[in-house]
Amino acid sequence: MQYNPGWNNSSVNLLHVRAVGPGDTLHYIWSSIGAPAVLLVATESRSSSLRINWTQLLSPAPSGAIWIDPPSSVVYSTAVVFTKVFEYSEAKSPQELFYPTYDLSDFSWDSINHTLNHTALTAEFTGVPATDLSGSFSNGSLAFRVTAYEASGRDQPLPSLLHTANSSKVEFVLAGVAPRGNSSRFALEVATVEETGVMQKLRSTRSIDDEYTPTIFEMLSLVAESQNDSSALSFLQWKATAYGSRTPRREDNIQCRSHGLQAANWTLPRSTLVHAYFGEGVGSTYTISAINISFGGEDGMVYQERRYLSWSALLGFGQPPKDTFSPLVISIMAVALGTPMVMLLVGSCLVLFAQRKRYSEYEPIN
């Protein structure tokens, strides 16, 4: 993990996570210069490296300021941008009341240098609006917590996402932000940038096994697929839940909904990282898709009471991890289904045996 490689000023944030495999390298470049974003680049070289022209990156025309050396080693690249946070009131009337949008490209972000943990492979981007007219952020903040992984495993805190060494986690956190209404709900807008020939698809998977995330049976994945062979290139995966506590428990659950993946026909909000790597072709040569993820519903009052909301998602390369039935659930199912089958077999055998045995009140004469 490298913080602002080649730059000694901590007034801006750029975090480079480099994972070297047997014959390839994965690059994750996180940044809060402009809208918070992460650039994912897969290369087929163990020695590929990140190059940054800082003077150009911080200029009004950052196109071409970030590249991977050697460029020929790059086999796939994509970007995920966290563009806006919406706040709205779910009134009883058919029309919802939307408050002024929080544009994340207009936020002021703290230096992540003091939150960077090279042992735990974590960092935190914390920000507030540059202009907070409503005063909602006077005692609160918005944050994106980043975690990298060195091996496969499962997170301990809920929602206990299953991860691999090819993935990283991002946690969206609202803490202490005052709602602007009595029944406010929040939604996060997430945009993706893909190369030509790559299509985004939203998948929903349901399972009866909720051992690791109690009462949550749905997993959603935003998967980038090649149009040529339908192979998965990258993913953004999350459970259909958020939580209203720093130490989440089942009762802290906040309902999470996904509102239609759409091809974005608007200009991507200012994200210096994306324009610095992809250039001016964003929106023409490269396609932009967007999805809104909302938090709230019948249980939306959890945030009103506790002023805390956290939502976790996994992102990485290839197929998203798939949960399988745990040994505990398999044992329970075996007992639940096996016991009636054993009783049925034993009962059938007893009935057959009873039918073969004849009973009579008379003794044979001879």
Steps between C-alpha positions, in 0.01 A plus 500: 500500500637841399363839599547776240795323329749759375325791677583633848193720547209355702244757383365241252437126535611225265551146627663234281447136596714259296449122513761283326406148391700215340480658154294817531436812704176660620490874563241681713532880493269678747465876496288784637632753247164604361227241557622199704597224261701182461683395186548126447771387257608141430833437328675186377838608638639454852703818465233744374498827693290814546623826349358843596568846362393695808523844343267392222274303736429807712454728198164584336588253217609174672454276192792258470648579843467139621618189315637151558852419385541315271166591334508179293466291819147629574234240421198664666410823677185643653395762754234538768400855596290599802334808360211623717302445818127569481282579801125470463190471714272199456172676564161332474430691180600332170767763437819492705663819618867530397733735683799667326743229387839447661746504208804307624732677255436819702604347833809588700694187596734442793844354443492119520863494611404470869247220432727292274577163661759300306452196725121476477508636142234761576448873444212746542392791280298740718332811364243776551337739251723793412188714550251371758213749491261274691748421779425128471871413514584726794539193725529231236691370201486269201770237451620224270702233683725291280635151578736288288546125540801272471306171504152353483278515806190652656458830683410469868268805529159482334417457215795253509584523130695211348811631324801384298850639450375647170254730677480802732226638722353849518272609784277805460437669836276789608573593861337783693349666192176672597202411275320792339159342555312288755482198269818540295649217297837498325616361166849464354558539127772274359633534145727262307727567203558214256691444179323438169372143475432468875147498641383546857235260636325501837458152650291400798565171683280366777588227749329334795833505687525818711743369762760771441253786441186421701162575336669616175444255216594712197838579347533753215788525254572760234710295255695626199477239223680478168251510212719256304500203737284615797792451739497703822774763509425689823225536760347708776320275749291573809240353733153655496551668835665789682550545873436775754780425747881508517483142633213367287258238624196345336262750664701789353401403146395778259327395180706543184348523152651530152325721247556394142830493321493752216730618227593851609426757231634781717852629536694330777549740792852629541719204594861588436618143542272366225579776251871476579507132399228462236544844346233704328333190357292447813137497387584433133777242459429367848149427626356622829237311699340609825295348780337648811519308826255624763494437873177500698141386470281372779808475721648830383450661843815324620711783356269767644561359848872418482638734234719224360486303175754261346479305175771262381582381149767280348669584171758314300596310188340192343193321634354623830543257790213254548379388840442127543295326767694494825565169684256606773216558254581178313483307832168659592355423156628142519331447837181680397464307174666175605296430815160486321650277231635256759165495680321437170728208411470341846122543498472343153708201611280447807182514293636245250611268781159525669322412175705183456435372854159323526303477818215246573287403803496132393763237540568274202318156525796298388 
